[in-house]
XYZ file of C-alpha atoms in Angstrom:
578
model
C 0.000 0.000 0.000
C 1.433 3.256 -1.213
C 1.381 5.876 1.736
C -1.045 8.571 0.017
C -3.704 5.362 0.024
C -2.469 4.384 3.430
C -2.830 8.330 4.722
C -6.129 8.253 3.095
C -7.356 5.419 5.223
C -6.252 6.558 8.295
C -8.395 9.939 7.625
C -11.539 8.130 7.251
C -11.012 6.268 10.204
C -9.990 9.873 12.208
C -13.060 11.746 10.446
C -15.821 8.652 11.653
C -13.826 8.927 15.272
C -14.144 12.487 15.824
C -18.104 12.447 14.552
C -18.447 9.731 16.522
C -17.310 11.276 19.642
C -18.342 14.664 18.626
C -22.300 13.402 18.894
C -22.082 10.367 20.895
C -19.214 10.341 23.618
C -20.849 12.290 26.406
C -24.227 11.082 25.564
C -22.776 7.647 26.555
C -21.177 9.015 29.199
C -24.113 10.097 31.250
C -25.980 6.724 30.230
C -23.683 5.168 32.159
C -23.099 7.708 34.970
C -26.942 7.171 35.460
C -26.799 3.442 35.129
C -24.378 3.382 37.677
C -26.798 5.674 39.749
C -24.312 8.577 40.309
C -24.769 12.592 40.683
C -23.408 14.743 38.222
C -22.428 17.619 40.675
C -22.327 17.597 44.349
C -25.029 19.867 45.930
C -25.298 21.297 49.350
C -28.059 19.301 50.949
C -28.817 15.666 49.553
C -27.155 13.752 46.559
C -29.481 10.518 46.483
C -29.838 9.024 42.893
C -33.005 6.979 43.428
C -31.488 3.698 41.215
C -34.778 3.457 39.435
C -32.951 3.747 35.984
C -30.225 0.602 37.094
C -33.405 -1.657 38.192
C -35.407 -0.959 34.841
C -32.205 -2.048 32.894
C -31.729 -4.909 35.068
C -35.189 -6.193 34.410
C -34.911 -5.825 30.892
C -31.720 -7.243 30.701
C -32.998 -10.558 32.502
C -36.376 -10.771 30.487
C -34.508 -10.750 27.190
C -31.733 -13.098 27.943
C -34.831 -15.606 29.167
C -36.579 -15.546 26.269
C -33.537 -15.941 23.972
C -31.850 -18.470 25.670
C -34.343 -20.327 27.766
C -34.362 -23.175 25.771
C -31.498 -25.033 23.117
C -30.755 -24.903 20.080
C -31.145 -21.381 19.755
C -31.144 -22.252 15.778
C -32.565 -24.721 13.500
C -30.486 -25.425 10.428
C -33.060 -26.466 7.914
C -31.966 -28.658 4.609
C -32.592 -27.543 1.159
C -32.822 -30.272 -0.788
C -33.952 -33.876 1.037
C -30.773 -34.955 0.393
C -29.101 -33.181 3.059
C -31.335 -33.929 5.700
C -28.779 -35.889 7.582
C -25.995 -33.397 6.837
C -28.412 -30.544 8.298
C -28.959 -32.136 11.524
C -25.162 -32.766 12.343
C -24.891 -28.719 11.291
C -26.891 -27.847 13.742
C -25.515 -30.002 16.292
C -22.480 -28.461 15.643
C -23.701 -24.743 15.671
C -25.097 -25.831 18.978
C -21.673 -26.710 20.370
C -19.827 -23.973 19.133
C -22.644 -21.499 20.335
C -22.245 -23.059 23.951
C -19.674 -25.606 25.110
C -17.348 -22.725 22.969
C -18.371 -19.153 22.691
C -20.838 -18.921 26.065
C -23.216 -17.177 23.395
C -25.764 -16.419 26.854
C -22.989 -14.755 28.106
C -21.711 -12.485 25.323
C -25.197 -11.896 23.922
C -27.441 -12.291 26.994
C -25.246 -10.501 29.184
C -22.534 -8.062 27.373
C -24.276 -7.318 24.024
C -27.329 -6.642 26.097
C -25.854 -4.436 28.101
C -24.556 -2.005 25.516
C -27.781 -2.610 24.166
C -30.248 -1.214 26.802
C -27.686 1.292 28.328
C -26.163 2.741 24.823
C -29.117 1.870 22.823
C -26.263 0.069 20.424
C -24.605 -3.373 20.916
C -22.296 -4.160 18.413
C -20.329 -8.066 18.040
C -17.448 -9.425 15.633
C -17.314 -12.762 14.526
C -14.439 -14.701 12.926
C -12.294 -17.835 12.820
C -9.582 -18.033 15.429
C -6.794 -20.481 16.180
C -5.213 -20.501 19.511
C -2.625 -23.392 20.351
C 0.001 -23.870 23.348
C 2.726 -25.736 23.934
C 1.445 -28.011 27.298
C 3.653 -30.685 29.307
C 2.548 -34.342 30.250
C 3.855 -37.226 31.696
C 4.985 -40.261 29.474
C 5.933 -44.086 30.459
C 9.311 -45.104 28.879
C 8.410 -48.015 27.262
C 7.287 -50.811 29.542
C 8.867 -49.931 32.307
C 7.562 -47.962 35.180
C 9.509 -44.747 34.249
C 7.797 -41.559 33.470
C 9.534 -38.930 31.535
C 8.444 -34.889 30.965
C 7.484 -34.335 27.390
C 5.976 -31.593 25.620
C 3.749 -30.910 22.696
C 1.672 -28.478 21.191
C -2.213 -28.568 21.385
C -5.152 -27.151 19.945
C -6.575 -24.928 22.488
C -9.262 -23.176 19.947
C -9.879 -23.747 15.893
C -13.581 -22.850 16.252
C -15.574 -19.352 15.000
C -15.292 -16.385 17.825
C -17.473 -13.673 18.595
C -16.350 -10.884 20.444
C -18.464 -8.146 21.658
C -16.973 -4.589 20.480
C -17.436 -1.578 22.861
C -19.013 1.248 20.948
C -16.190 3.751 21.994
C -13.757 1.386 19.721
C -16.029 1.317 17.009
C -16.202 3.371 13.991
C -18.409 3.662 11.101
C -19.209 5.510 8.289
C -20.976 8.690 9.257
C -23.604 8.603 5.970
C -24.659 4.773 7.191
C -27.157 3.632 9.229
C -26.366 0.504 9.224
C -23.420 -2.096 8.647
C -25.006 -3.274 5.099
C -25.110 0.711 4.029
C -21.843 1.289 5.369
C -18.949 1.809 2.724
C -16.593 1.280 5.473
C -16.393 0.572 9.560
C -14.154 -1.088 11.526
C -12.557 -0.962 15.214
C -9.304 -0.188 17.298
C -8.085 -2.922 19.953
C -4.634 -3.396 21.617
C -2.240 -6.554 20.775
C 0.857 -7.399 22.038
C 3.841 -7.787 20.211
C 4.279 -11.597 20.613
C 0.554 -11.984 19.737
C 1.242 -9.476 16.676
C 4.450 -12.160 16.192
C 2.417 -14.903 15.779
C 0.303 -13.347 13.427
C 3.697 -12.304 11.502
C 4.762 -16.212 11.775
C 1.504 -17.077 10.222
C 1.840 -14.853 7.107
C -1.163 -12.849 8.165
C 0.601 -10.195 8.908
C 3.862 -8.321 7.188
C 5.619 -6.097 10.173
C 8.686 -4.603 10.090
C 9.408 -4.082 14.074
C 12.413 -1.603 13.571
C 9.642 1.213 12.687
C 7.483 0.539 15.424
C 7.509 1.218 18.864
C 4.806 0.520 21.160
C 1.856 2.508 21.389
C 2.295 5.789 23.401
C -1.115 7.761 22.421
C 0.776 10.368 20.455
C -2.670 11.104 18.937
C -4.189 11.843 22.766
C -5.427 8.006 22.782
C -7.211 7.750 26.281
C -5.598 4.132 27.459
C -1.888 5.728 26.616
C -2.682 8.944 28.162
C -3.745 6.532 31.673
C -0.199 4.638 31.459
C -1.093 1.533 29.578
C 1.065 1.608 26.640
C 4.825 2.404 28.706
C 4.220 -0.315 31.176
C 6.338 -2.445 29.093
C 9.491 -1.477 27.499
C 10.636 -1.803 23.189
C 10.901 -5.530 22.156
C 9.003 -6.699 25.278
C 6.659 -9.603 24.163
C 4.058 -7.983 26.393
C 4.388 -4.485 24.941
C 1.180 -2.814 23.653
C 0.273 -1.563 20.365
C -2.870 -0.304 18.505
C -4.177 -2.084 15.941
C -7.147 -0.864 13.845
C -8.898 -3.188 11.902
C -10.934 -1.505 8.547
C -13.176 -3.482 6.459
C -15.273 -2.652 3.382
C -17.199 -5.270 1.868
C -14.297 -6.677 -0.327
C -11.106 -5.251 1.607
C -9.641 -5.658 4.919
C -6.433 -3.955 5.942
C -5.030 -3.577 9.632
C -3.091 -0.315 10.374
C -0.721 -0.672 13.488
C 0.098 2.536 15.856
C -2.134 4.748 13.024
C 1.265 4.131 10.933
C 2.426 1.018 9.644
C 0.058 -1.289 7.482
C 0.426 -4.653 8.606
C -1.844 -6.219 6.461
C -3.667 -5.277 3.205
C -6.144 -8.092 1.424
C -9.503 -8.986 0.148
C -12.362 -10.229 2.357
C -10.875 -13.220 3.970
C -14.277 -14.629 4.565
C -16.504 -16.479 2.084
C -19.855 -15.352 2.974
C -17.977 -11.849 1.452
C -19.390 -9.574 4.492
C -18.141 -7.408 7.110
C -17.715 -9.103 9.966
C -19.995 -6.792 12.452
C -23.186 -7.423 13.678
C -25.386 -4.475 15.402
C -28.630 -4.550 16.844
C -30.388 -0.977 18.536
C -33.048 -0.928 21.966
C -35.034 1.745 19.466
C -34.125 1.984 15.859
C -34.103 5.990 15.121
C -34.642 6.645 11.501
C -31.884 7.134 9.427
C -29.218 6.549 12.571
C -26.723 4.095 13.005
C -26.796 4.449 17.084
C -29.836 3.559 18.616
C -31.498 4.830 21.668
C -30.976 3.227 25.208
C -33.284 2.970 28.575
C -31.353 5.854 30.658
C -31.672 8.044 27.546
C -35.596 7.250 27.214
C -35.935 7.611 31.260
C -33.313 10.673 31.762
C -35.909 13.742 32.148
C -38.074 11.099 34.983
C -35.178 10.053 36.723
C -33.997 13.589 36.924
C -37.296 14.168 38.637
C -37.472 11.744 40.444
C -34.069 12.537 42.075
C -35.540 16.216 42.756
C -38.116 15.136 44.449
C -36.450 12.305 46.894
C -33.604 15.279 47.762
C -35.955 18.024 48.584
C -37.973 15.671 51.153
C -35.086 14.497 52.819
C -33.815 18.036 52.933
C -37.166 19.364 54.166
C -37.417 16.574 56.745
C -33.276 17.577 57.569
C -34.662 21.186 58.195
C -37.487 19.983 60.448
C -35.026 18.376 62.383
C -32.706 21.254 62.961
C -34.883 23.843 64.452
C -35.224 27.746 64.415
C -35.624 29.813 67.395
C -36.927 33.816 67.323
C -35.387 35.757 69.940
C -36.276 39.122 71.658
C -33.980 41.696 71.312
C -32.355 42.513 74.717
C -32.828 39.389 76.390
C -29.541 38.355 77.315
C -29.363 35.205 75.331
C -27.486 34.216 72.409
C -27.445 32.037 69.567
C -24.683 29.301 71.239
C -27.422 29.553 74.145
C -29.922 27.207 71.791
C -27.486 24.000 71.174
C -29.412 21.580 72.018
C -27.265 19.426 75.796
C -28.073 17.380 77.735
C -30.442 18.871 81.064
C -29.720 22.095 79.561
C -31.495 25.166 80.841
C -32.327 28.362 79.622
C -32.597 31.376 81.752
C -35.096 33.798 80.895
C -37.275 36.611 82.238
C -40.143 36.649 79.815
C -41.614 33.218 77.853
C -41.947 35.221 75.107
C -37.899 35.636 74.581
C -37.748 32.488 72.979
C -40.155 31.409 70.044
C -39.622 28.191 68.115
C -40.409 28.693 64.862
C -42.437 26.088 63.714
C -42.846 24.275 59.987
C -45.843 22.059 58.569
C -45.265 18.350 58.555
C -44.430 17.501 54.786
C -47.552 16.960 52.555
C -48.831 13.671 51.687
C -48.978 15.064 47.787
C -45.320 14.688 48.198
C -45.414 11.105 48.599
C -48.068 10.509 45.698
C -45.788 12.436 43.105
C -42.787 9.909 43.226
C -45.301 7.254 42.713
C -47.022 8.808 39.360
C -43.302 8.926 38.661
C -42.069 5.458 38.980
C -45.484 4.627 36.803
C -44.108 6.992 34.063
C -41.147 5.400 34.122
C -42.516 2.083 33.708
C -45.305 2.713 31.334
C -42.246 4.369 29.301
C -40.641 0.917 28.731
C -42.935 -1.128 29.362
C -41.254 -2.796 32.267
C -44.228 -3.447 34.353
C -44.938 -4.473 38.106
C -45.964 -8.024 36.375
C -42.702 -7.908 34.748
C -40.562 -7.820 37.593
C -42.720 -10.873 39.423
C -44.772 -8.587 40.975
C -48.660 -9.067 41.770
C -51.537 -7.506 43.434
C -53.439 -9.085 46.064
C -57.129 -10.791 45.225
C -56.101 -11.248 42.056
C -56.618 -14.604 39.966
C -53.785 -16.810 38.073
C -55.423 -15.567 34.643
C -56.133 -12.155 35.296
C -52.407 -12.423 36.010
C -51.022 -14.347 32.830
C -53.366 -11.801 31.154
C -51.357 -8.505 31.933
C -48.268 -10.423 31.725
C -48.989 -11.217 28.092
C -49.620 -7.593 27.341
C -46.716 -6.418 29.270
C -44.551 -8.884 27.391
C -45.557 -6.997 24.050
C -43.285 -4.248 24.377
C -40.274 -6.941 24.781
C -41.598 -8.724 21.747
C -40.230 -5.628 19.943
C -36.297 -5.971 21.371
C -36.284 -9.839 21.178
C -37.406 -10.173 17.808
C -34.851 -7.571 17.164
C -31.958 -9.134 18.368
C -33.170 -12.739 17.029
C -33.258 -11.163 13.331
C -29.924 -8.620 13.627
C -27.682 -10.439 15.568
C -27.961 -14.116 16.498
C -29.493 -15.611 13.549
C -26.821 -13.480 11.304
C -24.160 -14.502 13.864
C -25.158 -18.269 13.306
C -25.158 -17.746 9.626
C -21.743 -16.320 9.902
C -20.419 -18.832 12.022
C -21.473 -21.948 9.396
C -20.146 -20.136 6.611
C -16.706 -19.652 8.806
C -17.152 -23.825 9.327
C -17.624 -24.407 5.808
C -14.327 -22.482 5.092
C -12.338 -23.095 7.994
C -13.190 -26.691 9.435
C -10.795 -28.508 8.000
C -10.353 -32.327 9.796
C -13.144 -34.154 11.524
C -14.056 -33.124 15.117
C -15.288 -35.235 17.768
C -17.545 -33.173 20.507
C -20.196 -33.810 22.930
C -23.081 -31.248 23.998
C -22.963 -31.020 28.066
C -26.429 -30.220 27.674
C -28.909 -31.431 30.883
C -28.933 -34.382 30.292
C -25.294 -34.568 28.406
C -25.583 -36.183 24.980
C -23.606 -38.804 23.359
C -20.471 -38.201 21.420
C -20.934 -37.613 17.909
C -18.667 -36.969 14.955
C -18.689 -34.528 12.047
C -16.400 -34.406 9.380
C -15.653 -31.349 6.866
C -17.825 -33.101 3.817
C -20.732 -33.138 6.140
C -20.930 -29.354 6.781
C -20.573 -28.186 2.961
C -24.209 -27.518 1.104
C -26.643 -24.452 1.406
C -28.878 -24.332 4.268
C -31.654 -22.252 5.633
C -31.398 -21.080 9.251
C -33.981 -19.983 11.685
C -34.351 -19.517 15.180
C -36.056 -22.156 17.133
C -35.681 -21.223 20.855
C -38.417 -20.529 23.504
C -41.299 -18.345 22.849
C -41.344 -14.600 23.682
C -44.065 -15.010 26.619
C -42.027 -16.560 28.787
C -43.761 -17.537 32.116
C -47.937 -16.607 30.950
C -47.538 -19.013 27.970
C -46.574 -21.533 29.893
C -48.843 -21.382 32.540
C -51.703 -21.154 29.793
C -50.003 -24.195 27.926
C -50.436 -26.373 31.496
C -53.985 -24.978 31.966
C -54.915 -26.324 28.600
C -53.428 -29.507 28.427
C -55.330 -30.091 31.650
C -58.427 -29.080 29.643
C -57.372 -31.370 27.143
C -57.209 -34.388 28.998
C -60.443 -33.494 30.915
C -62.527 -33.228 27.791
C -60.361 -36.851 26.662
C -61.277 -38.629 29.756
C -64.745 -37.779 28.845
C -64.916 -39.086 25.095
C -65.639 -42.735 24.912
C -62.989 -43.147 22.247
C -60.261 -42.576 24.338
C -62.142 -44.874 26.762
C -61.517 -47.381 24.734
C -58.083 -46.897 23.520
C -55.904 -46.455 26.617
C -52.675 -46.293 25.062
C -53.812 -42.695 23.215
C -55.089 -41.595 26.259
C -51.866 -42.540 27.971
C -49.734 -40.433 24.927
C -51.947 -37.667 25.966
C -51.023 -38.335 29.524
C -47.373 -37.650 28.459
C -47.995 -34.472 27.128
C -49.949 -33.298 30.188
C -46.825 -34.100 32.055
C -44.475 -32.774 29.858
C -46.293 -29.627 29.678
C -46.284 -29.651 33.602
C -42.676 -29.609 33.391
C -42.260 -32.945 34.974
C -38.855 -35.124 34.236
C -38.640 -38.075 33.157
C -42.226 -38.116 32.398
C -42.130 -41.712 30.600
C -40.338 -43.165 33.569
C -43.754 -42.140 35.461
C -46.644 -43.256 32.788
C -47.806 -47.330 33.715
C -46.323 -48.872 30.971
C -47.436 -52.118 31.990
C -51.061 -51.200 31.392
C -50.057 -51.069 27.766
C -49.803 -54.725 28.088
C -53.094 -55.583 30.163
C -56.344 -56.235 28.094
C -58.152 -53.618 27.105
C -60.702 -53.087 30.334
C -65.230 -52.178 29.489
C -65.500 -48.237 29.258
C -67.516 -48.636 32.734
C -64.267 -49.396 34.641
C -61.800 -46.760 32.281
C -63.456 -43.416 33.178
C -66.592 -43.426 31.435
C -70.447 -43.896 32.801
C -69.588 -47.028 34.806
C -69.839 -47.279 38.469
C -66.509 -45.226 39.856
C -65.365 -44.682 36.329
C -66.504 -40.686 36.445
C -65.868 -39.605 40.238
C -61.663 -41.718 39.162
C -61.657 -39.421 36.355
C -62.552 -36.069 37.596
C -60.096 -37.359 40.896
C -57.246 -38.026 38.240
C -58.063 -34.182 36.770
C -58.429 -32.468 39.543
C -55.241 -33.997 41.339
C -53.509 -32.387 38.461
C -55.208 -29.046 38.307
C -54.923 -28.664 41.947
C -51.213 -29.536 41.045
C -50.686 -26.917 38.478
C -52.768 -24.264 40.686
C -50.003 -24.842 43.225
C -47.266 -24.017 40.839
C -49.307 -20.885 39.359
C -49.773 -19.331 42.589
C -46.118 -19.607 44.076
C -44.677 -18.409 40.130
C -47.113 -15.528 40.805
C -45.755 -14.796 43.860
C -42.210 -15.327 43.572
C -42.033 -13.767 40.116
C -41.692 -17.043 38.090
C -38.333 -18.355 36.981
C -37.306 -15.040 35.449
């Protein structure tokens, strides 16, 4: 790369950091601050930040990582042809592995990602194909005798897809885009040392000529040099620091080390021929790239809230500390008034001291933080129901009913990150499979319970596939106290029809599902299998008009239904398992 290209590239990156800070940096700033529940200035009186803001987030946080992850897979790799039906199932198997046993997807997307997402309004994630080996000792018997030797070798620690959430502060993006399709380029900073920059070299990645380097020291007023980062280590330490940016355009990557050397300049290394970003917004703003977060959408009510919190306790700090009128001329001062112990005041008239009295606060005051917090809630949606909250004298489907409609505004959000960031993620890591995966892999999903060991070789991941996510519904807890409810309606109305009298083994599938929707394990180990085998018994003595055969069924029901109200009313109380 000839240097007028290079300085070129390193202006676009400076002119997409500066609007990017310009517009953005203390916006983020005070998200965070008020996250974190902290004051901007110190005033004289009280500094509470009610941490109304932190809980909301919280909430959020936890309702969207259980309906994303509650159940696995997260993603169903569908075939398309019916040839590859077999193929498709190992995929996903696979994809399942890689998401879990490898990346902790819950924790990068339910947990990090999120957390950019609701506080910044912007989470952003980077996905590619890493290789990470180590040289490891073991012990080794010489021969067949009972010696044991030290020997080393090198093993595979990683050769799997990674994804890596990027902070937004390290991101940068064309200013026209709004979004990472639109963009013409975007990319991000990060620090490497010199022996992982080395390896890179080794690998033929990377082309760096070390004698016109040095590490980083923020000569551009970099925030992490500036702090002491970068001189902790000295010139041709393997743990020295430098900063490596990483640009991408849809069909050109090139890494720029210490905003002066290019290490590396190539075409997309990636067959699916994208950039390797991923963003997903809290609320999309028309024709923006950043989204908007919760402390953002709650800043003017939390502000107000905070008001009103400090000027009770300062009005109830002034009721406290008293004022006194004096007379003029009679003898006693203002030290005379500290409140001691048994201390006594002198006077010659009772009307030399006056205490000057103030009204008890007003109960309006009290009432005004509460239409507050229910701004703040109807704002995002994040409802009393929502946080396992319930009223008292209230019934099990009054309460799944305002559950479900609370659970509409998260619909929104989860659906969002579903379609911009795991399902692309997913597609992005088979595509990295299909390129990279290169011998055949042996892996077991430690799943509950753990599954068996299965193989999958490089042939078996190749084809075009169709993915889609398949984890738990939206409506986390309400569905699935509905689903119990009407599976116990089900097998009311079955116990009822003389057809299922007569065929018990239907009627004990049905029985399964009852107990599989009442979250019961091990469900088959409880059905009586051994009644398959009995003759078939006269509707009389199965459940239908016979003599014992109703009052058995409506028992059997009812056992159940009193079973399931159980579990309704403590999830109601104790907020489900949220």
């Amino acid at each position: 790369m000839v240097n007028q290209e290079l300085e070129q590239i390193l202006q676009r990156i400076s002119d997409a950091e500066q609007y990017r800070d310009a517009n953005y940096a203390e916006l983020w700033e005070d998200c965070y601050r008020r996250y974190r529940s902290r004051v901007r200035e110190r005033r004289e009186g009280s500094n509470i930040f009610v941490p109304q803001t932190f809980m909301q987030c919280e909430v959020i946080k936890a309702r969207i990582s259980e309906s994303l992850f509650a159940s696995r897979p997260y993603i169903a790799v569908l075939p398309r042809e019916g040839k590859d039906t077999e193929q498709a199932q190992k995929l996903q198997t696979l994809l399942d592995w890689q998401l879990n046993e490898r990346m902790d997807l819950t924790r990068i997307i339910g947990e990090q990602v999120a957390d950019s997402v609701i506080i910044y309004g912007t989470g952003i994630v980077y996905t590619t194909w890493q290789v990470k080996k180590r040289r490891i000792k073991s012990w080794s018997r010489l021969g067949n005798t009972p010696l044991k030797r030290v020997q080393e070798s090198e093993q595979v620690l990683w050769d799997d897809p990674v994804v890596s959430p990027i902070p937004l502060a390290d991101f940068f993006v064309d200013r026209e885009a709004d979004s990472i399709e639109r963009a013409r380029y975007c990319g991000h900073k990060e620090y490497r040392t010199r022996a992982q920059l080395q390896a890179l070299c080794d690998s033929g990645a990377y082309n760096i000529d070390w004698r016109m380097l040095q590490p980083y020291d923020g000569g551009r007023g970099d925030a992490f040099a500036a702090a002491g980062g970068a001189a902790d280590f000295a010139d041709g330490d393997e743990n020295a620091l430098y900063l490596v940016h990483h640009y991408w355009q849809d069909d050109r990557h090139v890494v720029i080390v210490n905003r002066e050397l290019c290490a590396c300049d190539e075409e997309n290394p990636f067959w699916h021929g994208q950039k390797p970003y991923d963003k997903c917004c809290y609320v999309q703003l028309p024709e923006q790239f950043y989204g908007m977060g919760v402390p953002e959408i709650l800043a003017g009510l939390q502000d107000e809230l905070n008001t009103g919190r400090n000027q009770r306790i300062d009005y109830n700090s002034l009721a406290l500390r008293r004022m006194w009128k004096l007379r003029k001329g009679c003898g006693l001062t203002a030290r005379d008034l500290v409140w001691r112990q048994n201390g006594v005041l002198s006077v010659e008239n009772m009307d030399d001291v006056q205490e000057i009295n103030i009204q008890d606060i007003p109960a309006a005051a009290f009432v005004n933080e509460g239409n507050i917090k229910q701004d703040m809630q109807d704002v995002t949606g994040c409802q009393d129901i929502i946080m396992g909250l319930s009223y008292q004298r209230e019934t099990a489907t009054t309460t799944m009913t305002r559950d479900n409609n609370a659970s509409l505004r998260f619909k929104v959000i989860v659906t969002a990150m579903v379609k911009d960031m795991l399902v692309p993620v997913a597609r992005k890591c088979v595509s990295l499979d299909q390129q990279f995966m290169s011998e055949k892999r042996a892996m077991r999903l430690l799943n509950a319970p753990a599954a068996e060991l299965f193989e999958i070789s490089p042939d078996e991941v190749a084809g075009s596939f169709d993915l889609m996510y398949c984890g738990t519904a939206i409506d986390a807890l309400a569905n699935k106290e509905l689903n119990k409810e009407r599976a116990l309606q089900a097998y009311s109305l079955a116990l009822r029809d003389s057809a299922y009298q007569q065929d018990q083994p239907a009627r004990l599938r049905l029985f399964r599902r009852v107990l599989e929707a009442l979250e019961i394990k091990d469900a088959d180990a409880l059905l009586p299998e051994a009644a398959l085998a009995e003759p078939q018994l006269p509707a009389a003595d199965i459940g239908g008009t016979g003599a014992g055969g109703a009052p058995a069924a409506a028992a059997l029901a009812g056992g159940l239904r009193a079973l399931l109200g159980k579990r309704q009313t403590a999830a109601v109380k104790g907020g489900g398992n949220r």
